[in-house]
CSV table of C-alpha atoms and ligand atoms in Angstrom, one decimal:
chain,number,residue,atom,x,y,z
V,17,MET,CA,10.7,-26.1,23.1
V,18,THR,CA,7.7,-25.8,20.7
V,19,ILE,CA,9.7,-27.4,17.9
V,20,HIS,CA,10.8,-30.2,20.2
V,21,LEU,CA,7.2,-31.0,21.2
V,22,ALA,CA,6.1,-30.7,17.5
V,23,LYS,CA,8.8,-33.2,16.5
V,24,ASN,CA,7.7,-35.8,19.1
V,25,PHE,CA,4.1,-35.2,18.0
V,26,ALA,CA,5.0,-36.1,14.4
V,27,ASN,CA,6.0,-39.5,15.6
V,28,LEU,CA,2.7,-40.4,17.2
V,29,SER,CA,0.2,-42.6,15.3
V,30,LEU,CA,-2.6,-40.9,13.4
V,31,LEU,CA,-5.2,-41.9,16.0
V,32,TRP,CA,-3.2,-40.5,18.9
V,33,ARG,CA,-2.6,-37.3,16.9
V,34,ALA,CA,-6.4,-37.0,16.3
V,35,TRP,CA,-7.1,-37.5,20.0
V,36,PHE,CA,-4.4,-35.0,20.9
V,37,VAL,CA,-5.7,-32.3,18.5
V,38,PHE,CA,-9.2,-32.9,19.9
V,39,ALA,CA,-8.1,-32.8,23.5
V,40,LEU,CA,-6.0,-29.7,23.0
V,41,GLY,CA,-8.9,-27.9,21.3
V,42,ASN,CA,-11.2,-28.8,24.3
V,43,LEU,CA,-8.5,-27.6,26.7
V,44,LEU,CA,-8.4,-24.3,25.0
V,45,VAL,CA,-12.1,-24.0,25.2
V,46,ALA,CA,-12.1,-24.9,28.8
V,47,CYS,CA,-9.5,-22.3,29.5
V,48,GLY,CA,-11.7,-19.7,27.7
V,49,GLY,CA,-9.0,-19.6,25.0
V,50,SER,CA,-9.9,-19.3,21.4
V,51,GLU,CA,-13.5,-20.5,21.3
V,52,GLY,CA,-16.9,-19.5,22.5
V,53,PRO,CA,-18.7,-19.5,25.9
V,54,SER,CA,-18.8,-22.6,28.1
V,55,SER,CA,-22.6,-22.8,27.6
V,56,ASP,CA,-21.9,-23.9,24.0
V,57,PRO,CA,-20.1,-27.2,24.5
V,58,VAL,CA,-18.1,-28.4,21.5
V,59,GLN,CA,-19.0,-31.5,19.6
V,60,PRO,CA,-16.3,-34.2,19.1
V,61,PRO,CA,-14.8,-33.9,15.6
V,62,VAL,CA,-16.1,-36.2,12.9
V,63,ILE,CA,-13.0,-38.1,11.7
V,64,ILE,CA,-14.6,-40.9,9.8
V,65,ASN,CA,-15.0,-39.0,6.5
V,66,LYS,CA,-12.2,-38.1,4.3
V,67,ALA,CA,-11.8,-36.2,1.0
V,68,ALA,CA,-12.1,-37.9,-2.3
V,69,GLU,CA,-8.9,-38.3,-4.4
V,70,LYS,CA,-10.3,-35.6,-6.7
V,71,VAL,CA,-10.1,-33.1,-3.9
V,72,TRP,CA,-6.5,-34.1,-3.1
V,73,ASP,CA,-5.6,-33.8,-6.8
V,74,LEU,CA,-7.1,-30.3,-6.9
V,75,SER,CA,-5.3,-29.3,-3.8
V,76,ARG,CA,-2.0,-30.3,-5.4
V,77,SER,CA,-2.8,-28.4,-8.6
V,78,MET,CA,-3.8,-25.1,-7.1
V,79,GLY,CA,-0.3,-23.7,-7.2
V,80,PRO,CA,0.6,-20.3,-5.9
V,81,GLY,CA,-2.5,-18.3,-4.8
V,82,ILE,CA,-3.4,-14.7,-4.3
V,83,ASN,CA,-6.4,-13.0,-2.7
V,84,PHE,CA,-8.2,-10.3,-4.7
V,85,GLY,CA,-9.1,-8.6,-1.4
V,86,ASN,CA,-10.6,-5.2,-0.6
V,87,MET,CA,-12.4,-5.2,-3.9
V,88,LEU,CA,-15.7,-7.0,-4.0
V,89,ASP,CA,-15.6,-7.5,-0.2
V,90,ALA,CA,-15.9,-3.8,0.4
V,91,PRO,CA,-19.5,-2.6,1.1
V,92,ASN,CA,-19.6,-1.7,-2.6
V,93,GLU,CA,-16.9,-2.4,-5.0
V,94,GLY,CA,-14.5,0.5,-5.1
V,95,ASP,CA,-15.3,1.8,-1.5
V,96,TRP,CA,-11.9,0.6,-0.3
V,97,GLY,CA,-10.0,2.1,-3.2
V,98,LEU,CA,-9.8,-1.0,-5.5
V,99,THR,CA,-11.9,-2.6,-8.2
V,100,VAL,CA,-11.2,-5.9,-10.0
V,101,LYS,CA,-9.5,-5.1,-13.3
V,102,GLN,CA,-8.8,-7.5,-16.2
V,103,GLU,CA,-5.2,-6.2,-16.2
V,104,TYR,CA,-4.8,-7.4,-12.6
V,105,ILE,CA,-6.0,-10.9,-13.5
V,106,GLN,CA,-3.6,-11.0,-16.5
V,107,ALA,CA,-0.7,-9.7,-14.4
V,108,ALA,CA,-1.3,-12.2,-11.6
V,109,TRP,CA,-1.3,-15.0,-14.2
V,110,ALA,CA,1.8,-13.8,-16.0
V,111,GLN,CA,3.6,-13.6,-12.6
V,112,GLY,CA,2.9,-17.3,-12.0
V,113,PHE,CA,-0.2,-17.3,-9.7
V,114,ARG,CA,-2.6,-20.1,-10.4
V,115,THR,CA,-5.3,-19.6,-7.8
V,116,ILE,CA,-7.3,-16.5,-7.0
V,117,ARG,CA,-9.4,-16.4,-3.8
V,118,LEU,CA,-12.2,-13.9,-4.5
V,119,PRO,CA,-13.8,-12.4,-1.4
V,120,VAL,CA,-17.3,-11.1,-2.0
V,121,ARG,CA,-19.7,-9.3,0.3
V,122,TRP,CA,-22.9,-10.9,-0.8
V,123,SER,CA,-24.8,-9.9,2.3
V,124,ASN,CA,-24.9,-6.3,1.1
V,125,HIS,CA,-26.3,-7.2,-2.3
V,126,ALA,CA,-29.4,-9.3,-1.6
V,127,SER,CA,-32.9,-8.5,-0.6
V,128,GLY,CA,-33.7,-8.3,3.1
V,129,ALA,CA,-37.1,-10.1,2.5
V,130,TYR,CA,-37.8,-13.6,1.4
V,131,PRO,CA,-36.6,-15.1,-1.0
V,132,TYR,CA,-33.6,-12.8,-0.5
V,133,THR,CA,-32.9,-12.4,-4.2
V,134,ILE,CA,-29.3,-11.4,-5.0
V,135,ASP,CA,-29.2,-8.0,-6.8
V,136,GLY,CA,-29.0,-8.8,-10.6
V,137,ALA,CA,-26.4,-6.2,-11.5
V,138,PHE,CA,-24.1,-7.3,-8.7
V,139,LEU,CA,-24.5,-11.0,-9.7
V,140,ASN,CA,-23.7,-10.1,-13.3
V,141,ARG,CA,-20.6,-8.2,-12.1
V,142,VAL,CA,-19.3,-11.1,-9.9
V,143,THR,CA,-20.1,-13.5,-12.8
V,144,SER,CA,-18.1,-11.6,-15.3
V,145,VAL,CA,-15.1,-11.4,-12.8
V,146,VAL,CA,-15.3,-15.2,-12.1
V,147,ASP,CA,-15.5,-16.0,-15.8
V,148,GLN,CA,-12.6,-13.8,-16.7
V,149,MET,CA,-10.5,-15.6,-14.0
V,150,LEU,CA,-11.6,-19.0,-15.1
V,151,ALA,CA,-10.9,-18.1,-18.8
V,152,GLN,CA,-7.4,-17.0,-17.8
V,153,GLY,CA,-6.9,-20.5,-16.4
V,154,PHE,CA,-7.1,-19.8,-12.6
V,155,HIS,CA,-8.6,-21.9,-9.9
V,156,VAL,CA,-11.1,-19.5,-8.3
V,157,VAL,CA,-12.2,-19.8,-4.6
V,158,LEU,CA,-15.4,-17.8,-4.5
V,159,ASN,CA,-16.5,-17.0,-1.0
V,160,MET,CA,-18.9,-15.1,1.3
V,161,HIS,CA,-16.9,-12.4,3.1
V,162,HIS,CA,-17.7,-9.8,5.8
V,163,HIS,CA,-21.3,-10.7,6.7
V,164,ARG,CA,-20.8,-8.4,9.8
V,165,GLN,CA,-24.2,-8.9,11.3
V,166,LEU,CA,-23.9,-12.7,11.3
V,167,ASP,CA,-20.8,-12.5,13.5
V,168,GLY,CA,-22.3,-9.8,15.6
V,169,ASP,CA,-19.7,-7.2,14.5
V,170,THR,CA,-20.3,-3.5,14.1
V,171,ILE,CA,-21.6,-3.0,10.5
V,172,ASP,CA,-19.6,-0.9,8.0
V,173,LEU,CA,-20.6,2.4,6.5
V,174,GLY,CA,-22.7,1.4,3.4
V,175,ASP,CA,-23.9,-1.9,4.9
V,176,PHE,CA,-27.6,-2.4,5.7
V,177,LEU,CA,-29.2,-4.4,8.5
V,178,VAL,CA,-31.8,-7.2,8.1
V,179,PRO,CA,-33.9,-8.7,10.9
V,180,ASP,CA,-31.7,-11.0,13.1
V,181,ALA,CA,-34.3,-13.8,12.9
V,182,ILE,CA,-33.8,-14.3,9.1
V,183,LEU,CA,-30.0,-14.1,9.0
V,184,GLU,CA,-29.3,-17.8,8.7
V,185,GLU,CA,-32.2,-18.5,6.4
V,186,ARG,CA,-30.9,-15.7,4.2
V,187,PHE,CA,-27.3,-17.0,4.3
V,188,VAL,CA,-28.5,-20.4,3.1
V,189,SER,CA,-30.7,-18.9,0.4
V,190,ILE,CA,-27.9,-16.7,-0.9
V,191,TRP,CA,-25.7,-19.8,-1.2
V,192,SER,CA,-28.5,-21.7,-2.9
V,193,GLN,CA,-28.7,-19.0,-5.5
V,194,ILE,CA,-25.0,-18.8,-6.0
V,195,GLY,CA,-24.9,-22.6,-6.4
V,196,HIS,CA,-27.6,-22.7,-9.1
V,197,HIS,CA,-26.1,-19.7,-10.9
V,198,PHE,CA,-22.6,-21.2,-11.1
V,199,ALA,CA,-23.5,-24.8,-11.4
V,200,SER,CA,-22.3,-25.2,-15.0
V,201,ARG,CA,-18.8,-23.8,-14.3
V,202,SER,CA,-15.7,-26.1,-14.3
V,203,ASP,CA,-14.3,-27.9,-11.4
V,204,LYS,CA,-11.7,-25.1,-11.1
V,205,LEU,CA,-14.4,-23.0,-9.3
V,206,LEU,CA,-14.5,-23.8,-5.6
V,207,PHE,CA,-17.0,-22.4,-3.1
V,208,GLU,CA,-15.9,-21.3,0.3
V,209,LEU,CA,-18.8,-21.0,2.7
V,210,TYR,CA,-17.7,-18.1,4.9
V,211,ASN,CA,-14.6,-16.1,5.7
V,212,GLU,CA,-13.4,-16.2,9.4
V,213,PRO,CA,-16.6,-17.1,11.3
V,214,HIS,CA,-16.3,-15.7,14.9
V,215,GLY,CA,-18.2,-13.8,17.6
V,216,LEU,CA,-21.8,-14.9,17.5
V,217,LEU,CA,-20.9,-17.7,15.2
V,218,THR,CA,-19.9,-20.2,17.9
V,219,ALA,CA,-18.6,-23.6,16.8
V,220,ASN,CA,-21.9,-25.4,17.3
V,221,ARG,CA,-23.8,-22.7,15.5
V,222,TRP,CA,-21.3,-22.6,12.6
V,223,ASN,CA,-21.1,-26.4,12.3
V,224,ALA,CA,-24.9,-26.6,12.0
V,225,LEU,CA,-25.2,-23.7,9.5
V,226,ALA,CA,-22.3,-25.0,7.4
V,227,ASP,CA,-24.1,-28.4,7.2
V,228,THR,CA,-27.4,-26.9,6.2
V,229,THR,CA,-25.8,-24.6,3.6
V,230,LEU,CA,-23.8,-27.5,2.1
V,231,LYS,CA,-27.0,-29.6,1.7
V,232,GLN,CA,-28.5,-26.7,-0.3
V,233,ILE,CA,-25.4,-26.3,-2.5
V,234,ARG,CA,-25.3,-30.0,-3.2
V,235,ILE,CA,-28.8,-29.8,-4.9
V,236,SER,CA,-27.2,-28.0,-7.8
V,237,ASN,CA,-23.5,-28.9,-7.4
V,238,LYS,CA,-23.1,-32.6,-6.6
V,239,GLU,CA,-19.3,-32.7,-6.7
V,240,ARG,CA,-18.1,-29.1,-6.6
V,241,VAL,CA,-15.3,-28.7,-4.0
V,242,VAL,CA,-16.6,-26.7,-1.1
V,243,VAL,CA,-14.1,-25.1,1.4
V,244,ILE,CA,-15.0,-24.8,5.1
V,245,GLY,CA,-12.9,-23.2,7.9
V,246,PRO,CA,-13.2,-23.2,11.6
V,247,THR,CA,-14.4,-20.4,13.9
V,248,SER,CA,-12.1,-18.0,15.8
V,249,PHE,CA,-11.3,-16.3,12.4
V,250,ASN,CA,-10.3,-19.6,10.8
V,251,ASP,CA,-7.7,-20.3,13.5
V,252,PRO,CA,-5.8,-23.5,13.0
V,253,TYR,CA,-6.2,-24.2,16.7
V,254,ALA,CA,-10.0,-24.2,16.3
V,255,LEU,CA,-9.9,-27.0,13.7
V,256,SER,CA,-10.6,-29.4,16.5
V,257,THR,CA,-14.1,-27.8,16.9
V,258,LEU,CA,-14.9,-28.0,13.2
V,259,VAL,CA,-17.4,-30.8,12.3
V,260,MET,CA,-16.8,-31.6,8.6
V,261,PRO,CA,-20.2,-32.6,7.1
V,262,ALA,CA,-20.3,-36.2,5.8
V,263,ASP,CA,-19.2,-35.3,2.2
V,264,PRO,CA,-16.1,-36.3,0.3
V,265,TYR,CA,-15.9,-33.1,-1.8
V,266,LEU,CA,-14.7,-30.8,0.9
V,267,MET,CA,-11.5,-29.0,1.7
V,268,ALA,CA,-10.8,-27.3,5.0
V,269,THR,CA,-9.2,-23.9,5.3
V,270,VAL,CA,-7.3,-21.9,8.0
V,271,HIS,CA,-5.9,-18.4,8.2
V,272,PHE,CA,-2.6,-17.8,9.8
V,273,TYR,CA,-1.4,-14.3,10.9
V,274,GLN,CA,1.0,-15.3,13.7
V,275,PRO,CA,3.1,-13.6,15.0
V,276,PHE,CA,0.1,-11.2,15.2
V,277,ALA,CA,2.0,-8.4,16.8
V,278,PHE,CA,4.2,-8.4,13.7
V,279,THR,CA,1.6,-9.0,10.9
V,280,HIS,CA,-1.0,-6.5,12.3
V,281,GLN,CA,1.3,-3.7,13.6
V,282,GLY,CA,-0.3,-0.4,12.9
V,283,VAL,CA,-3.6,-1.6,11.5
V,284,SER,CA,-6.7,0.5,12.3
V,285,TRP,CA,-9.0,-2.4,12.9
V,286,VAL,CA,-7.2,-3.9,15.9
V,287,THR,CA,-7.9,-2.2,19.3
V,288,PRO,CA,-5.7,-1.2,21.0
V,289,GLN,CA,-3.5,-0.5,18.0
V,290,LEU,CA,-0.4,-2.6,17.9
V,291,PRO,CA,2.8,-0.5,17.9
V,292,VAL,CA,4.9,-0.4,14.7
V,293,GLY,CA,8.5,-1.5,14.8
V,294,THR,CA,8.1,-5.2,15.5
V,295,THR,CA,10.5,-7.2,13.2
V,296,CYS,CA,10.4,-10.8,12.1
V,297,CYS,CA,11.4,-13.6,12.4
V,298,ASP,CA,13.5,-14.6,15.5
V,299,PRO,CA,13.5,-18.2,16.7
V,300,GLU,CA,10.5,-17.8,18.9
V,301,GLN,CA,8.5,-16.2,16.2
V,302,SER,CA,9.6,-18.9,13.7
V,303,SER,CA,8.5,-21.6,16.2
V,304,THR,CA,5.1,-20.0,16.4
V,305,ILE,CA,4.8,-20.2,12.6
V,306,PHE,CA,6.0,-23.8,12.4
V,307,ALA,CA,3.7,-24.9,15.2
V,308,GLY,CA,0.5,-23.3,13.8
V,309,ILE,CA,1.1,-24.8,10.3
V,310,GLN,CA,2.1,-28.2,11.6
V,311,HIS,CA,-1.0,-28.2,13.8
V,312,SER,CA,-3.1,-27.8,10.6
V,313,ARG,CA,-1.1,-30.6,9.0
V,314,TYR,CA,-1.7,-33.0,11.9
V,315,TRP,CA,-5.4,-32.3,11.6
V,316,SER,CA,-5.2,-33.0,7.9
V,317,ASP,CA,-3.4,-36.3,8.5
V,318,ALA,CA,-5.9,-37.3,11.1
V,319,THR,CA,-9.1,-36.4,9.2
V,320,GLY,CA,-8.1,-37.0,5.6
V,321,TYR,CA,-9.0,-33.6,4.3
V,322,PRO,CA,-6.6,-31.2,2.6
V,323,VAL,CA,-6.2,-27.8,4.4
V,324,LEU,CA,-5.9,-24.6,2.3
V,325,LEU,CA,-3.9,-21.8,3.9
V,326,GLY,CA,-6.4,-19.2,2.6
V,327,GLU,CA,-4.8,-16.1,4.1
V,328,PHE,CA,-1.5,-15.0,5.5
V,329,GLY,CA,0.4,-11.8,5.0
V,330,ALA,CA,1.9,-8.8,6.8
V,331,TYR,CA,0.6,-5.2,6.9
V,332,SER,CA,2.6,-2.6,5.0
V,333,ALA,CA,3.6,-0.7,8.2
V,334,ALA,CA,6.1,-3.5,9.0
V,335,ASP,CA,9.6,-3.1,7.5
V,336,THR,CA,10.2,-4.7,4.1
V,337,ALA,CA,13.0,-7.0,5.1
V,338,SER,CA,10.9,-8.5,7.9
V,339,ARG,CA,7.9,-8.9,5.6
V,340,VAL,CA,10.1,-10.7,3.2
V,341,ASN,CA,11.4,-13.1,5.9
V,342,TYR,CA,7.9,-13.7,7.2
V,343,THR,CA,6.4,-14.3,3.8
V,344,ARG,CA,9.1,-16.7,2.7
V,345,LEU,CA,9.0,-18.7,5.9
V,346,VAL,CA,5.2,-19.1,6.0
V,347,ARG,CA,5.2,-20.0,2.3
V,348,GLN,CA,8.0,-22.5,2.6
V,349,THR,CA,6.5,-24.1,5.7
V,350,ALA,CA,3.0,-24.4,4.2
V,351,THR,CA,4.5,-26.0,1.0
V,352,ALA,CA,6.6,-28.4,3.1
V,353,ASN,CA,3.4,-29.5,4.8
V,354,ARG,CA,1.6,-29.9,1.5
V,355,MET,CA,-0.9,-27.1,2.1
V,356,PRO,CA,-1.9,-25.0,-0.9
V,357,TRP,CA,-1.6,-21.3,0.1
V,358,VAL,CA,-3.2,-18.0,-0.9
V,359,TYR,CA,-1.4,-14.8,0.1
V,360,TRP,CA,-3.4,-11.9,1.6
V,361,GLU,CA,-3.5,-9.8,-0.7
V,362,PHE,CA,-3.0,-8.4,-4.2
V,363,ALA,CA,-2.9,-4.6,-4.2
V,364,SER,CA,-4.2,-3.1,-1.0
V,365,ASP,CA,-2.5,-2.6,2.4
V,366,PHE,CA,-0.9,-6.0,2.6
V,367,GLY,CA,-0.4,-6.1,-1.1
V,368,ILE,CA,2.3,-7.5,-3.3
V,369,TYR,CA,1.3,-5.3,-6.3
V,370,ASP,CA,1.6,-1.5,-6.5
V,371,PRO,CA,-1.6,-0.3,-8.2
V,372,VAL,CA,-0.1,3.2,-8.8
V,373,ALA,CA,3.1,2.0,-10.5
V,374,ASN,CA,1.2,-1.0,-11.9
V,375,ALA,CA,4.0,-3.3,-10.9
V,376,PHE,CA,4.7,-6.2,-8.5
V,377,ARG,CA,6.8,-5.3,-5.5
V,378,PRO,CA,9.9,-7.3,-6.3
V,379,GLU,CA,11.1,-8.4,-2.8
V,380,LEU,CA,7.7,-9.7,-1.6
V,381,THR,CA,7.0,-11.3,-4.9
V,382,GLN,CA,10.3,-13.1,-4.8
V,383,ALA,CA,9.6,-14.2,-1.2
V,384,LEU,CA,6.4,-15.8,-2.4
V,385,LEU,CA,7.3,-17.2,-5.7
V,386,GLY,CA,11.1,-17.7,-5.5
V,387,ASN,CA,13.1,-20.4,-3.8
H,154,LIG,C1,-10.0,-9.4,6.1
H,154,LIG,C2,-9.3,-8.2,5.8
H,154,LIG,C3,-8.1,-8.0,6.7
H,154,LIG,C4,-7.3,-9.3,6.7
H,154,LIG,C5,-6.1,-9.2,7.7
H,154,LIG,C6,-9.2,-10.6,6.1
H,154,LIG,O1,-9.9,-11.7,6.4
H,154,LIG,O2,-11.1,-9.6,5.2
H,154,LIG,O3,-10.1,-7.0,5.8
H,154,LIG,O4,-7.2,-7.0,6.1
H,154,LIG,O5,-8.1,-10.4,7.1
H,154,LIG,O6,-6.6,-8.8,9.0
């Protein structure tokens, strides 16, 4: 049924598709679906801008991508059992990956008082990692990750709180500093404003903050590609609530973890915990995957911005055969819809690399990089 609808949808003109995506998003909001409270009405999407050809060229050259997750996005590097190692960067390149998304918890490494200066030792560490990756030849998507307080989440052990009143000003200031610091790097370095805005970051609040932050970044980086994703944890179905700032050097991003009961079975951070034993991918599960990715594609067609699939993956509690099926299907569907993709993640609990054996897990790696 979903596939049938999706096929008919593909035949509609761009304008009608844009309207449909917008209307569907508003319907979800009205139903209390994936987006914030009704007191925060959603702005109509801006569809008059589109990405410059340079951004499309970049999106086509990004190649297979891998998230270096649970490393610099932990409260302190190493807290979650992994640090970035030169040998990981080399191994990822040798295996055929050409993009690394580098999640970084900047919020835990900047002063709580104006001008919110980023800790020098931490900035040096991130700089040396970014430069190693660029020197290896990678595209690097450098982001802001896990700013728990901004979303209104419980903070992690090792995080520190700042006054709520300065959260947004501090966010913008941190990005302004990152912008100036990395301004001379090549076009292969992309900035991604924020991982999975959600909770207190309603669509209107996030749209305004993204616009203000981008203006600051543009002072030092006139044409660097900046990646922006929608709220509801970068849900493709929230793209209709994302207002892309009037700027041609932007790329959108979504994360896709459907079927969620499969990808997140057994994880500790979903309550109540999802039972293990769910397999993948029956026809209904496959339809969910096609529909979500095609939805992103229609949004891309309607707005003229490439969409990066910045995260997808399945937790290690799922059985290997199902993880392989899922990984191959998502990867193939994203590629068929000309979305560059970045697997979540390298060597932690969704990982394709075994950090004890220092080797790639062959089945998952084949599912990502094979035919
Ligand atoms: C989070 C990870 C989490 C993953 C899957 C990412 O955005 O940063 O901590 O494992 O999503 O839920």
